PDB file of C-alpha atoms (C1' of nucleotides) in Angstrom:
ATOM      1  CA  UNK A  12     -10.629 -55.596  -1.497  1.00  0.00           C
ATOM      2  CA  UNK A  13     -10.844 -57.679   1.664  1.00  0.00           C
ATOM      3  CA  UNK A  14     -12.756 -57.627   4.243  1.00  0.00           C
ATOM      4  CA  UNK A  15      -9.972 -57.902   6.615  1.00  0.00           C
ATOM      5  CA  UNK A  16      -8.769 -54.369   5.937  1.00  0.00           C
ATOM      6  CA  UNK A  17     -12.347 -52.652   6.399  1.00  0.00           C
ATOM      7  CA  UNK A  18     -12.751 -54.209   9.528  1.00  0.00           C
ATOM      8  CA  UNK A  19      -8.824 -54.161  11.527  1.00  0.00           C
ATOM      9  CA  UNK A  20      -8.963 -51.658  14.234  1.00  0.00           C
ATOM     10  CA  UNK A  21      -7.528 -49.156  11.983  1.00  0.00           C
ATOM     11  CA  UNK A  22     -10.649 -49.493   9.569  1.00  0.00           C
ATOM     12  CA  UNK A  23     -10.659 -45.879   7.123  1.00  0.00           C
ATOM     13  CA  UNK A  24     -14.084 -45.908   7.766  1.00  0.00           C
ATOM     14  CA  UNK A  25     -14.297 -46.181  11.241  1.00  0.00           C
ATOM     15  CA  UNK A  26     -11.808 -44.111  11.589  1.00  0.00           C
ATOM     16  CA  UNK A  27     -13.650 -41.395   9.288  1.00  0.00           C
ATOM     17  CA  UNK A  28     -17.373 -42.237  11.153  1.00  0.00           C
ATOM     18  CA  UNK A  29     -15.241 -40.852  14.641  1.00  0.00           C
ATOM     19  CA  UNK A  30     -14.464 -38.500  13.222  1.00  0.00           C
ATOM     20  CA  UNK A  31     -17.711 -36.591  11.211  1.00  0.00           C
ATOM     21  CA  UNK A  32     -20.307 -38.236  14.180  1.00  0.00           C
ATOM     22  CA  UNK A  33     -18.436 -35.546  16.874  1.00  0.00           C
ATOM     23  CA  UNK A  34     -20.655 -33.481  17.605  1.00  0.00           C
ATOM     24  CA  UNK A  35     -20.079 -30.251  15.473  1.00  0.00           C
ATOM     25  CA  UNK A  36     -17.566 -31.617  12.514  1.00  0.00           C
ATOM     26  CA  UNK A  37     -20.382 -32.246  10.026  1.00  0.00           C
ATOM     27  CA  UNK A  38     -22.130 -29.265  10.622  1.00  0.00           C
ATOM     28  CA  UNK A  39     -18.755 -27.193  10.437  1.00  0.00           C
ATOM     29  CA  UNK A  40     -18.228 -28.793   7.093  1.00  0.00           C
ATOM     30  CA  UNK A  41     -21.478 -28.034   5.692  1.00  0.00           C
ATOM     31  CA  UNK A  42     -21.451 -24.224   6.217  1.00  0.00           C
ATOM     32  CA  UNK A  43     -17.818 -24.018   4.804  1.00  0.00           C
ATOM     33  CA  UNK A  44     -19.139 -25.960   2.059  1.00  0.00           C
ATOM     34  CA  UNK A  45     -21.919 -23.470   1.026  1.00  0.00           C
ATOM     35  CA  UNK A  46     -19.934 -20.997   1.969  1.00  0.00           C
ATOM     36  CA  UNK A  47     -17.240 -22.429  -0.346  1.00  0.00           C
ATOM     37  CA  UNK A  48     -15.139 -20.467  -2.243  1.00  0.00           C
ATOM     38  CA  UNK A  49     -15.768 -17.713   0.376  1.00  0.00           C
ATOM     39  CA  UNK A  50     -13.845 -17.888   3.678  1.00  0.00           C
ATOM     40  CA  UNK A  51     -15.864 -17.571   7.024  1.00  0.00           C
ATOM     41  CA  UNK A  52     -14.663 -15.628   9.979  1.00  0.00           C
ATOM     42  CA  UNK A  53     -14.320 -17.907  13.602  1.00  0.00           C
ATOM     43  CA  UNK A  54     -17.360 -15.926  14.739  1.00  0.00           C
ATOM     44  CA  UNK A  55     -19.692 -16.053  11.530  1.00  0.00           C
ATOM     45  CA  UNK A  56     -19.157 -20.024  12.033  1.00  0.00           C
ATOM     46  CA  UNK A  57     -20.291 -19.781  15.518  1.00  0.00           C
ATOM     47  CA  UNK A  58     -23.088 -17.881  14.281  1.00  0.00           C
ATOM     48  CA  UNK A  59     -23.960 -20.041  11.744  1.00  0.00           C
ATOM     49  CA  UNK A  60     -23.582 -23.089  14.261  1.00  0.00           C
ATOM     50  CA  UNK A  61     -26.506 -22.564  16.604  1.00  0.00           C
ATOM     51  CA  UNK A  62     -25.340 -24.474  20.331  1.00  0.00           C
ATOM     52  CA  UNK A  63     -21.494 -24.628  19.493  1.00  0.00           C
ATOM     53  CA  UNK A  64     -19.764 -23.197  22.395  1.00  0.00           C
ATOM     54  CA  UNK A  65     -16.547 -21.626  21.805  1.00  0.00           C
ATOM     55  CA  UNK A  66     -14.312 -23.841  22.906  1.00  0.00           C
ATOM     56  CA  UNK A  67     -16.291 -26.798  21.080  1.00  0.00           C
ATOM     57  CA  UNK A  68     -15.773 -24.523  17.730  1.00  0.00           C
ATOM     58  CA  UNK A  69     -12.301 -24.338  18.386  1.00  0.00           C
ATOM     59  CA  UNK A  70     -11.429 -27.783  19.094  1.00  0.00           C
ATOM     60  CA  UNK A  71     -13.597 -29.183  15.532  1.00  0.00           C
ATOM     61  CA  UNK A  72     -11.855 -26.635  13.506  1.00  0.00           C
ATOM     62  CA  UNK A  73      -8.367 -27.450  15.062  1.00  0.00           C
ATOM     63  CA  UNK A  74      -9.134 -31.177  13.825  1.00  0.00           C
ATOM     64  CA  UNK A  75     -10.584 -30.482  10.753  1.00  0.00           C
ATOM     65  CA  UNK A  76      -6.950 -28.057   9.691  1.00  0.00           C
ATOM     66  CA  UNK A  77      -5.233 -31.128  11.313  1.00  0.00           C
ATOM     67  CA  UNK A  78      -6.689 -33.372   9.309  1.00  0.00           C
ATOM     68  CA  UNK A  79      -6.428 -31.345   5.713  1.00  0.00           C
ATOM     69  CA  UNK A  80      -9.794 -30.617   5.511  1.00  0.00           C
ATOM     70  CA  UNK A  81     -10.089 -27.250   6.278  1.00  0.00           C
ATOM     71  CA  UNK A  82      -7.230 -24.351   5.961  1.00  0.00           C
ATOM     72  CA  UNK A  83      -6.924 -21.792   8.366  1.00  0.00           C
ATOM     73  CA  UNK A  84      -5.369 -17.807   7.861  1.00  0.00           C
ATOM     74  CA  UNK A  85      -5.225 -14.799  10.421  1.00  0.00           C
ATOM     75  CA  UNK A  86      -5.014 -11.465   9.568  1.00  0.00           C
ATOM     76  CA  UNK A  87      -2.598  -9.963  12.089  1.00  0.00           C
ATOM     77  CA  UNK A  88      -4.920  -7.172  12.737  1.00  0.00           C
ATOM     78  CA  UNK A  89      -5.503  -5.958  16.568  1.00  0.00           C
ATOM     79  CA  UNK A  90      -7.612  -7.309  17.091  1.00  0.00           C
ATOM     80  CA  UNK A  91      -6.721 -10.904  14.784  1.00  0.00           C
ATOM     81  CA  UNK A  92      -9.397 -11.779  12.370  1.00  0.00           C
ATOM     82  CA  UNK A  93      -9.370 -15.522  11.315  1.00  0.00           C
ATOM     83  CA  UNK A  94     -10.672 -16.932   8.350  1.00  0.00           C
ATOM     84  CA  UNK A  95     -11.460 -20.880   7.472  1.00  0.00           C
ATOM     85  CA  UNK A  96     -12.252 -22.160   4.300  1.00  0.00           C
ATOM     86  CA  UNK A  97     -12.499 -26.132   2.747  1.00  0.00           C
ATOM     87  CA  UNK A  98      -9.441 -27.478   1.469  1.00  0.00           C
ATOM     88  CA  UNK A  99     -10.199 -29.580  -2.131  1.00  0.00           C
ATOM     89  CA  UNK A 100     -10.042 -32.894   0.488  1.00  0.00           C
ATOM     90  CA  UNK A 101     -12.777 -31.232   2.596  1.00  0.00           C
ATOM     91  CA  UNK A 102     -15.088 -30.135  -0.330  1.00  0.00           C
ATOM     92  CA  UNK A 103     -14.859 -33.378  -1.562  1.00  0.00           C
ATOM     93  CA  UNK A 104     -16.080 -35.009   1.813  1.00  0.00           C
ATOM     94  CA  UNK A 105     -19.488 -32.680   1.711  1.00  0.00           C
ATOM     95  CA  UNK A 106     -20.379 -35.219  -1.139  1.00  0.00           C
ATOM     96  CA  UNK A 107     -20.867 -38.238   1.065  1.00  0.00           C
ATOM     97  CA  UNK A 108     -21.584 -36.371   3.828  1.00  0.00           C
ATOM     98  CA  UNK A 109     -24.793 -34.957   1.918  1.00  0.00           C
ATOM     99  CA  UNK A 110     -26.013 -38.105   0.921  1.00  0.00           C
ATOM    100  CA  UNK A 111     -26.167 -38.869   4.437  1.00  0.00           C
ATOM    101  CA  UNK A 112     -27.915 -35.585   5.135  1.00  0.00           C
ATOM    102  CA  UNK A 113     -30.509 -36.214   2.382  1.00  0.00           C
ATOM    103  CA  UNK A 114     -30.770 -39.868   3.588  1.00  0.00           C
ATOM    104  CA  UNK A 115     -31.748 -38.018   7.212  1.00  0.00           C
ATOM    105  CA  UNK A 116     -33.941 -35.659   5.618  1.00  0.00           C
ATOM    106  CA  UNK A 117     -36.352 -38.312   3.949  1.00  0.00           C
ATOM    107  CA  UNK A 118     -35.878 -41.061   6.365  1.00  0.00           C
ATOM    108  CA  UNK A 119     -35.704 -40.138   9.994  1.00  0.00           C
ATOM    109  CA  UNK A 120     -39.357 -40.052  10.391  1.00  0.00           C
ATOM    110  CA  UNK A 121     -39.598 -43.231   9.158  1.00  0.00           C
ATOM    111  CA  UNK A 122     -37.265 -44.254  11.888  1.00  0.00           C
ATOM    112  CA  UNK A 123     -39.316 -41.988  14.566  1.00  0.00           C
ATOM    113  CA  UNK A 124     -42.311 -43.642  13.300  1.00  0.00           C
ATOM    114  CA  UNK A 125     -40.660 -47.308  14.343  1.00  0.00           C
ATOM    115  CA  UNK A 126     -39.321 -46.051  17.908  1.00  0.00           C
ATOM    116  CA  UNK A 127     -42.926 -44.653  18.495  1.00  0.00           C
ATOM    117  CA  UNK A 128     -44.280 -47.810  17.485  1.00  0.00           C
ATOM    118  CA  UNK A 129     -41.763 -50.141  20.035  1.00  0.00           C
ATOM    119  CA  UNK A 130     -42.432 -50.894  23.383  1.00  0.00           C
ATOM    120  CA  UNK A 131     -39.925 -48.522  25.356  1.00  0.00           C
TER     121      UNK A 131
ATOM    122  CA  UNK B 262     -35.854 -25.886   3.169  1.00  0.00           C
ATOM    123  CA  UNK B 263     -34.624 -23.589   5.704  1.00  0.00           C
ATOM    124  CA  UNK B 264     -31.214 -23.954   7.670  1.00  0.00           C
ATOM    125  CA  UNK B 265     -32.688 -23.535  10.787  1.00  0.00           C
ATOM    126  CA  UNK B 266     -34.207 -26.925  10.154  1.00  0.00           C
ATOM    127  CA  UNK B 267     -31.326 -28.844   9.709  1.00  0.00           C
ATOM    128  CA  UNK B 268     -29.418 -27.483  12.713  1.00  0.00           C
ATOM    129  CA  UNK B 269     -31.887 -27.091  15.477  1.00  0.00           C
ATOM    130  CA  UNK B 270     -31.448 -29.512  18.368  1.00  0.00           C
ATOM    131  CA  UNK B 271     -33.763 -32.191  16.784  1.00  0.00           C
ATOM    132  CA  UNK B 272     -31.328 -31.642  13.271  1.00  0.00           C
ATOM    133  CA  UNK B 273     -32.383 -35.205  11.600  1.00  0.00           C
ATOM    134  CA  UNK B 274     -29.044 -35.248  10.318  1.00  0.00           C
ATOM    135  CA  UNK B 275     -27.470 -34.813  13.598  1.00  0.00           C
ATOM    136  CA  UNK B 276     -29.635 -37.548  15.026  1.00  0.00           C
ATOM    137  CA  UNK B 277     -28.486 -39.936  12.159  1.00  0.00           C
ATOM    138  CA  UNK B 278     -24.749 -39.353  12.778  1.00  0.00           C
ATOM    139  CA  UNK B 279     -25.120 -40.185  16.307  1.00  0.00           C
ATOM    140  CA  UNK B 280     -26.637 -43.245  15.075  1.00  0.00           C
ATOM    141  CA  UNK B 281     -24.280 -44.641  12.353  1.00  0.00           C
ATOM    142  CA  UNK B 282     -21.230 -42.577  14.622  1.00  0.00           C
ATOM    143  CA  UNK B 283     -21.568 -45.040  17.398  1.00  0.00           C
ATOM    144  CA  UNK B 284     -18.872 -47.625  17.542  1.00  0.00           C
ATOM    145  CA  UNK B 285     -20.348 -50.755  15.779  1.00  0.00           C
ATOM    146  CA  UNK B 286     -23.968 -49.874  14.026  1.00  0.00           C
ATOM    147  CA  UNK B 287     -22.904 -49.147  10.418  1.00  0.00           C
ATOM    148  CA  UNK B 288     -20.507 -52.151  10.657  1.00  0.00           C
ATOM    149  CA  UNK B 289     -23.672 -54.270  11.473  1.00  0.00           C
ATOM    150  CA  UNK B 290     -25.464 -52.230   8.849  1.00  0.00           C
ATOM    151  CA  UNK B 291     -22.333 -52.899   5.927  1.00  0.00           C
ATOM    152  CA  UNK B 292     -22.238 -57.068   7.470  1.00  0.00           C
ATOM    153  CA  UNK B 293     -26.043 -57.379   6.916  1.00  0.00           C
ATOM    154  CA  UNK B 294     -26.556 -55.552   3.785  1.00  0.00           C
ATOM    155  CA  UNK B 295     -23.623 -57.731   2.362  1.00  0.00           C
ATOM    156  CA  UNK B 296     -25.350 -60.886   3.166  1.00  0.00           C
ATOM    157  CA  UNK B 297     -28.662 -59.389   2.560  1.00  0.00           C
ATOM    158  CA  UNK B 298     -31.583 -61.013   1.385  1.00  0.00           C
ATOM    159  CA  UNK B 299     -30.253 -63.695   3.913  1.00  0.00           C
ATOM    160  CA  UNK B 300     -30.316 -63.570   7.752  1.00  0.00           C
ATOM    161  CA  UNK B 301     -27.054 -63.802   9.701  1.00  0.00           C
ATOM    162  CA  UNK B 302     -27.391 -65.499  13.258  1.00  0.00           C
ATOM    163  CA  UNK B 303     -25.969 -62.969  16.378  1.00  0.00           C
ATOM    164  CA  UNK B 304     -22.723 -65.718  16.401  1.00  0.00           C
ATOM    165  CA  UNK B 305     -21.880 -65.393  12.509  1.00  0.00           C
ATOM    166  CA  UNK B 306     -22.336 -61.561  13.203  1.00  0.00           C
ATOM    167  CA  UNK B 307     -19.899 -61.773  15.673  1.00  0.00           C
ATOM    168  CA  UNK B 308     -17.841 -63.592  14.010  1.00  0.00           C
ATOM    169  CA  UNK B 309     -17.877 -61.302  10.885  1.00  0.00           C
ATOM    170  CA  UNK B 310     -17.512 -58.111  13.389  1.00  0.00           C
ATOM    171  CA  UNK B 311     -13.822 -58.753  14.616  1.00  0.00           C
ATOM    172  CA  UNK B 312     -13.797 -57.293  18.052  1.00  0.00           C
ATOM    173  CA  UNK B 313     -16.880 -56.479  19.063  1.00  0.00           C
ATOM    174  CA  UNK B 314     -18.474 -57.973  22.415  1.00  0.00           C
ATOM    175  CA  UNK B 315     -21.519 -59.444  23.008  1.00  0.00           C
ATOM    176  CA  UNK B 316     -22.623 -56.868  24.782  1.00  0.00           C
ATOM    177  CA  UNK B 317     -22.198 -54.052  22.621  1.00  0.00           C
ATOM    178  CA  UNK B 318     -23.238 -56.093  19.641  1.00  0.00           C
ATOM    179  CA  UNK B 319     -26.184 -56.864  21.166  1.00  0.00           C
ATOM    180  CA  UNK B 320     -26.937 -52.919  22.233  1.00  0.00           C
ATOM    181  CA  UNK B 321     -26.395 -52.479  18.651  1.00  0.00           C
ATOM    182  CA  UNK B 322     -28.475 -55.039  16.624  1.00  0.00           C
ATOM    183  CA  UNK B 323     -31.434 -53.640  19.532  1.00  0.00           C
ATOM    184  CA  UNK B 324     -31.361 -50.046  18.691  1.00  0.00           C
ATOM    185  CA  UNK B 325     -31.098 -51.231  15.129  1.00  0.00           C
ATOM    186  CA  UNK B 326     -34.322 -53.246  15.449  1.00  0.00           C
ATOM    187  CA  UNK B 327     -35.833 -50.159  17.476  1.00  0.00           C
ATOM    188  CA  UNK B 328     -35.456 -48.266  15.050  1.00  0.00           C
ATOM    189  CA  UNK B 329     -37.492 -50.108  12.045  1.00  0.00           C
ATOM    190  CA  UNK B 330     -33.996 -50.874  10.288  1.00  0.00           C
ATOM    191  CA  UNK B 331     -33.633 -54.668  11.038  1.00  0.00           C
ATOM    192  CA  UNK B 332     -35.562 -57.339  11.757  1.00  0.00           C
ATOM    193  CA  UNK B 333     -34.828 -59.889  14.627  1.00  0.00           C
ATOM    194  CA  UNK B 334     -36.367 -63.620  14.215  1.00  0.00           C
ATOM    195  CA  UNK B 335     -35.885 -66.134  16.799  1.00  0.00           C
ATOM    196  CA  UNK B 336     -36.266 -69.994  16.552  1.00  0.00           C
ATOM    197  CA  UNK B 337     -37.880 -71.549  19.605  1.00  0.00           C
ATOM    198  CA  UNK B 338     -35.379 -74.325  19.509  1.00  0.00           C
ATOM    199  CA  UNK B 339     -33.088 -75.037  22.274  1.00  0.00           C
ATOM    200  CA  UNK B 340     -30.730 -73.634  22.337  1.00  0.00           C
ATOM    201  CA  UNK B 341     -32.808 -70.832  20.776  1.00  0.00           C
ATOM    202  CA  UNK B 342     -30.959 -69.151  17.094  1.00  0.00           C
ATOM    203  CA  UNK B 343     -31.887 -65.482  16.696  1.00  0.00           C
ATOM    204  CA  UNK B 344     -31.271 -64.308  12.650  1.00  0.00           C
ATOM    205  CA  UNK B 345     -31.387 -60.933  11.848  1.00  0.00           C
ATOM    206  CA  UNK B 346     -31.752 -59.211   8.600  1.00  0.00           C
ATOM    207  CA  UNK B 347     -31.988 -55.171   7.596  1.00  0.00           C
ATOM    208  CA  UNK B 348     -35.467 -53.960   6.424  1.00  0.00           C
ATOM    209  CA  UNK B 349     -35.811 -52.627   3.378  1.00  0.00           C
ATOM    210  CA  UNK B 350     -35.044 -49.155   5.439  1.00  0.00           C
ATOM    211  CA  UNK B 351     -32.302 -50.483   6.805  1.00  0.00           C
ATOM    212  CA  UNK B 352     -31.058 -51.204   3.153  1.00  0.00           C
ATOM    213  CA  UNK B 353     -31.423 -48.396   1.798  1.00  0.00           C
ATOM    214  CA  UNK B 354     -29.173 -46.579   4.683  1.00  0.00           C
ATOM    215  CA  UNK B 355     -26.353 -48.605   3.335  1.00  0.00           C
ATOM    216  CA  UNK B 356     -26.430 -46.048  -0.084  1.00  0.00           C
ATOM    217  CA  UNK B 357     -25.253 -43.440   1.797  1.00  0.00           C
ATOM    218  CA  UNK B 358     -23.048 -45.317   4.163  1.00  0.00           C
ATOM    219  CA  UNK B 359     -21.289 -46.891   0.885  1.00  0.00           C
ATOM    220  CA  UNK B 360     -20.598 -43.214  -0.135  1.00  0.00           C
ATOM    221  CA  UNK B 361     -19.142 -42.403   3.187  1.00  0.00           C
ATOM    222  CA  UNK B 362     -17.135 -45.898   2.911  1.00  0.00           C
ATOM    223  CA  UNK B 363     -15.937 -44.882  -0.459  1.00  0.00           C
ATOM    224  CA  UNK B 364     -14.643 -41.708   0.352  1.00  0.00           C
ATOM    225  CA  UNK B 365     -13.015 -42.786   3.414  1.00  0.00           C
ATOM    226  CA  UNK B 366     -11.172 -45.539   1.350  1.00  0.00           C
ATOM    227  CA  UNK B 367     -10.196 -43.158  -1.457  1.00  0.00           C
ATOM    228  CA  UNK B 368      -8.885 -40.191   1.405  1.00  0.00           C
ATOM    229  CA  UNK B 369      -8.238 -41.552   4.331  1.00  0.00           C
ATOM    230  CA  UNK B 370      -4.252 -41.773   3.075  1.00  0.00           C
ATOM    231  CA  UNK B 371      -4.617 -38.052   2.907  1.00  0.00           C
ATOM    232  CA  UNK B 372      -5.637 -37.176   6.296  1.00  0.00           C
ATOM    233  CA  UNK B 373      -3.011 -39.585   7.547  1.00  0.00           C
ATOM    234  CA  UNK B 374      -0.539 -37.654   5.412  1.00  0.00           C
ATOM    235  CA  UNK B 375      -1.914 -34.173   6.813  1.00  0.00           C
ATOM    236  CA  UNK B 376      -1.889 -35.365  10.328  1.00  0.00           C
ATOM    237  CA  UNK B 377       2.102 -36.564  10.089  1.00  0.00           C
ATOM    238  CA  UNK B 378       3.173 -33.755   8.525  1.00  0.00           C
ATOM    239  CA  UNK B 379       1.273 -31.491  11.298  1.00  0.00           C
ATOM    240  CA  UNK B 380       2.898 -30.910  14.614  1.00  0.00           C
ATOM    241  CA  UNK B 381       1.816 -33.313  16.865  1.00  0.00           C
TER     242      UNK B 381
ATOM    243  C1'  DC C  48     -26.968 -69.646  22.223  1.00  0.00           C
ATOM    244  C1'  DG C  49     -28.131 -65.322  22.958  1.00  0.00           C
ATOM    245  C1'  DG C  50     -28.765 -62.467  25.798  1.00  0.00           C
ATOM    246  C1'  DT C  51     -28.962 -59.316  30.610  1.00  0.00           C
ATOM    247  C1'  DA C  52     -26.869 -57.175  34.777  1.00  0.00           C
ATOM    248  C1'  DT C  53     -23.189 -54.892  36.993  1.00  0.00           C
ATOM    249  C1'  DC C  54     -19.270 -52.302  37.365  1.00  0.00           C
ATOM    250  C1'  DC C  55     -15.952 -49.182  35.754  1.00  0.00           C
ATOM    251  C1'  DA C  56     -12.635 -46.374  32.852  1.00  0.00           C
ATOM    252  C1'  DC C  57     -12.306 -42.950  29.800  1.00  0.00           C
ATOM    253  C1'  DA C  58     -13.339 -39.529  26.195  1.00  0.00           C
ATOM    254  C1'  DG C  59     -16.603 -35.917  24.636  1.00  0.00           C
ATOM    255  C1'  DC C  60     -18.566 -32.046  25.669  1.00  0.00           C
ATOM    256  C1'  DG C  61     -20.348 -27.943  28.215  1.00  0.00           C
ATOM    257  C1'  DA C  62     -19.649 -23.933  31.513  1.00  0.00           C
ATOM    258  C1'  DT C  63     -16.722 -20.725  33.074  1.00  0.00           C
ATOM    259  C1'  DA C  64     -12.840 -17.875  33.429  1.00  0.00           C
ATOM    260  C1'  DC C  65      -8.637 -16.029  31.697  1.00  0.00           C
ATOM    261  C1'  DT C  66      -5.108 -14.300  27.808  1.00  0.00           C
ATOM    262  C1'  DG C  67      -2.374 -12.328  23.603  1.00  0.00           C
TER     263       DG C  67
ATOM    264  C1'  DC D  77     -11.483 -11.596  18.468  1.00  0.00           C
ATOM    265  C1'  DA D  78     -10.088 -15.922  18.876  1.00  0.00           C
ATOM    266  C1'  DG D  79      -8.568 -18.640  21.362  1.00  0.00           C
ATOM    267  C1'  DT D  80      -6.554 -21.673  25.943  1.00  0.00           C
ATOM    268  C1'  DA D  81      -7.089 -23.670  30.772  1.00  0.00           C
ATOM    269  C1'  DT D  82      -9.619 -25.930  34.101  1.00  0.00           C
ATOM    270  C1'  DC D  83     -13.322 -28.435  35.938  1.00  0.00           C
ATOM    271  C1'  DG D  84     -16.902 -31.672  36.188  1.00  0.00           C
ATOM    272  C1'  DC D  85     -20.740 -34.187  34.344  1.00  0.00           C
ATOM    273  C1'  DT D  86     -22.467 -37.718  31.361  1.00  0.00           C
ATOM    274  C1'  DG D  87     -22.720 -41.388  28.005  1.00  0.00           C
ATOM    275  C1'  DT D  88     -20.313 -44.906  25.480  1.00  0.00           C
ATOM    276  C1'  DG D  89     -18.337 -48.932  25.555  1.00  0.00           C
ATOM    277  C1'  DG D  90     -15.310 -52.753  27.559  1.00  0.00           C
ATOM    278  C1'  DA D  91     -14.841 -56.799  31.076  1.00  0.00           C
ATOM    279  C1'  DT D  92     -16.982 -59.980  33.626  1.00  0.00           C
ATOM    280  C1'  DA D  93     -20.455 -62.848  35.425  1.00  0.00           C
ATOM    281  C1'  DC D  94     -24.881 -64.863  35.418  1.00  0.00           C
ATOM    282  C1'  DC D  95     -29.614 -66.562  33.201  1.00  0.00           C
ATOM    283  C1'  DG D  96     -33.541 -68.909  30.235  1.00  0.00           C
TER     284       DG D  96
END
DNA sequence: CGGTATCCACAGCGATACTG
DNA sequence: CAGTATCGCTGTGGATACCG
């Protein structure tokens, strides 16, 4: 492959870095992913999601269903109960997506120890 | 390990996505480990980073440095060259960042197809 | 050549309040 | 319960100009 087509403005992987560094999609993916093949209510998620204000919730799970990742399904109860779960495509992105996480996990002190170290 | 860990406010995962999420670093990251175990001068990095400015890739290749993953080496000439070249940290962050390059290569089609066929 | 300084536009995100 | 609407702050990043 060329370089050319990692690197146009329409670059997958640029395109997929905007999208898991927001703020909350990563984290949403990881707790349907252990979750996985369970579905988890809208406020279990926020639950599990320690910060994530509602409307922040809403908006990453809205882009993860518009993006295939995740489905959604509401039980047309009074009140509604809605339920998210992975799609295949989203359980497969937890794969790269822990690597990074176990990167993090061994690493980021390293880094720490470097920005301690500089002159600031 | 606990999941309280991983998504309290100092998350090291969390902290590493805003990292490699900003616009430019893993691009740097990809350009340097691809040339890597030689330097790359701030022009040719430029030139091998198709829009980015000077600014920005400057902000980039310093919080790089800052944070222990590259080097920066500058010859007192005149004009003065400045080569830069990923620590053996910095390397190793490119495993990971393949993986998410990989996937994003393989699947970005399908998000593209979920997001058509969504209502816009 | 390789920055740094300044200015500015915009998107992400949080707080709050309201709704079906 | 699970959103949507509105508002405003803040940080990222682009353009431009200047410096050692």
């Amino acid at each position: 492959m060329t370089r050319g087509d990692l690197f146009s403005p329409e670059c997958p992987t640029r395109r997929l870095l905007d999208r898991i560094g927001s703020k909350w999609t990563s984290m949403a993916v990881k707790v349907l992913a252990e979750a996985d093949p369970e579905e988890v209510r809208f406020a279990e998620l926020r639950r599990r999601m320690p910060g994530v204000s509602q409307k922040m919730l809403s908006v990453t799970l809205q882009n993860l269903v518009h993006d295939g990742l995740a489905e959604r399904r509401v039980e047309p109860t009074v009140p509604v109960r809605v339920h998210y779960r992975l799609t295949p495509l989203g359980l497969s992105l937890d794969g790269p997506l822990a690597a990074v996480r176990t990167w993090a996990e061994e690493h980021m002190a390293e880094i720490d120890l470097a920005r301690a170290s500089a002159k600031r």
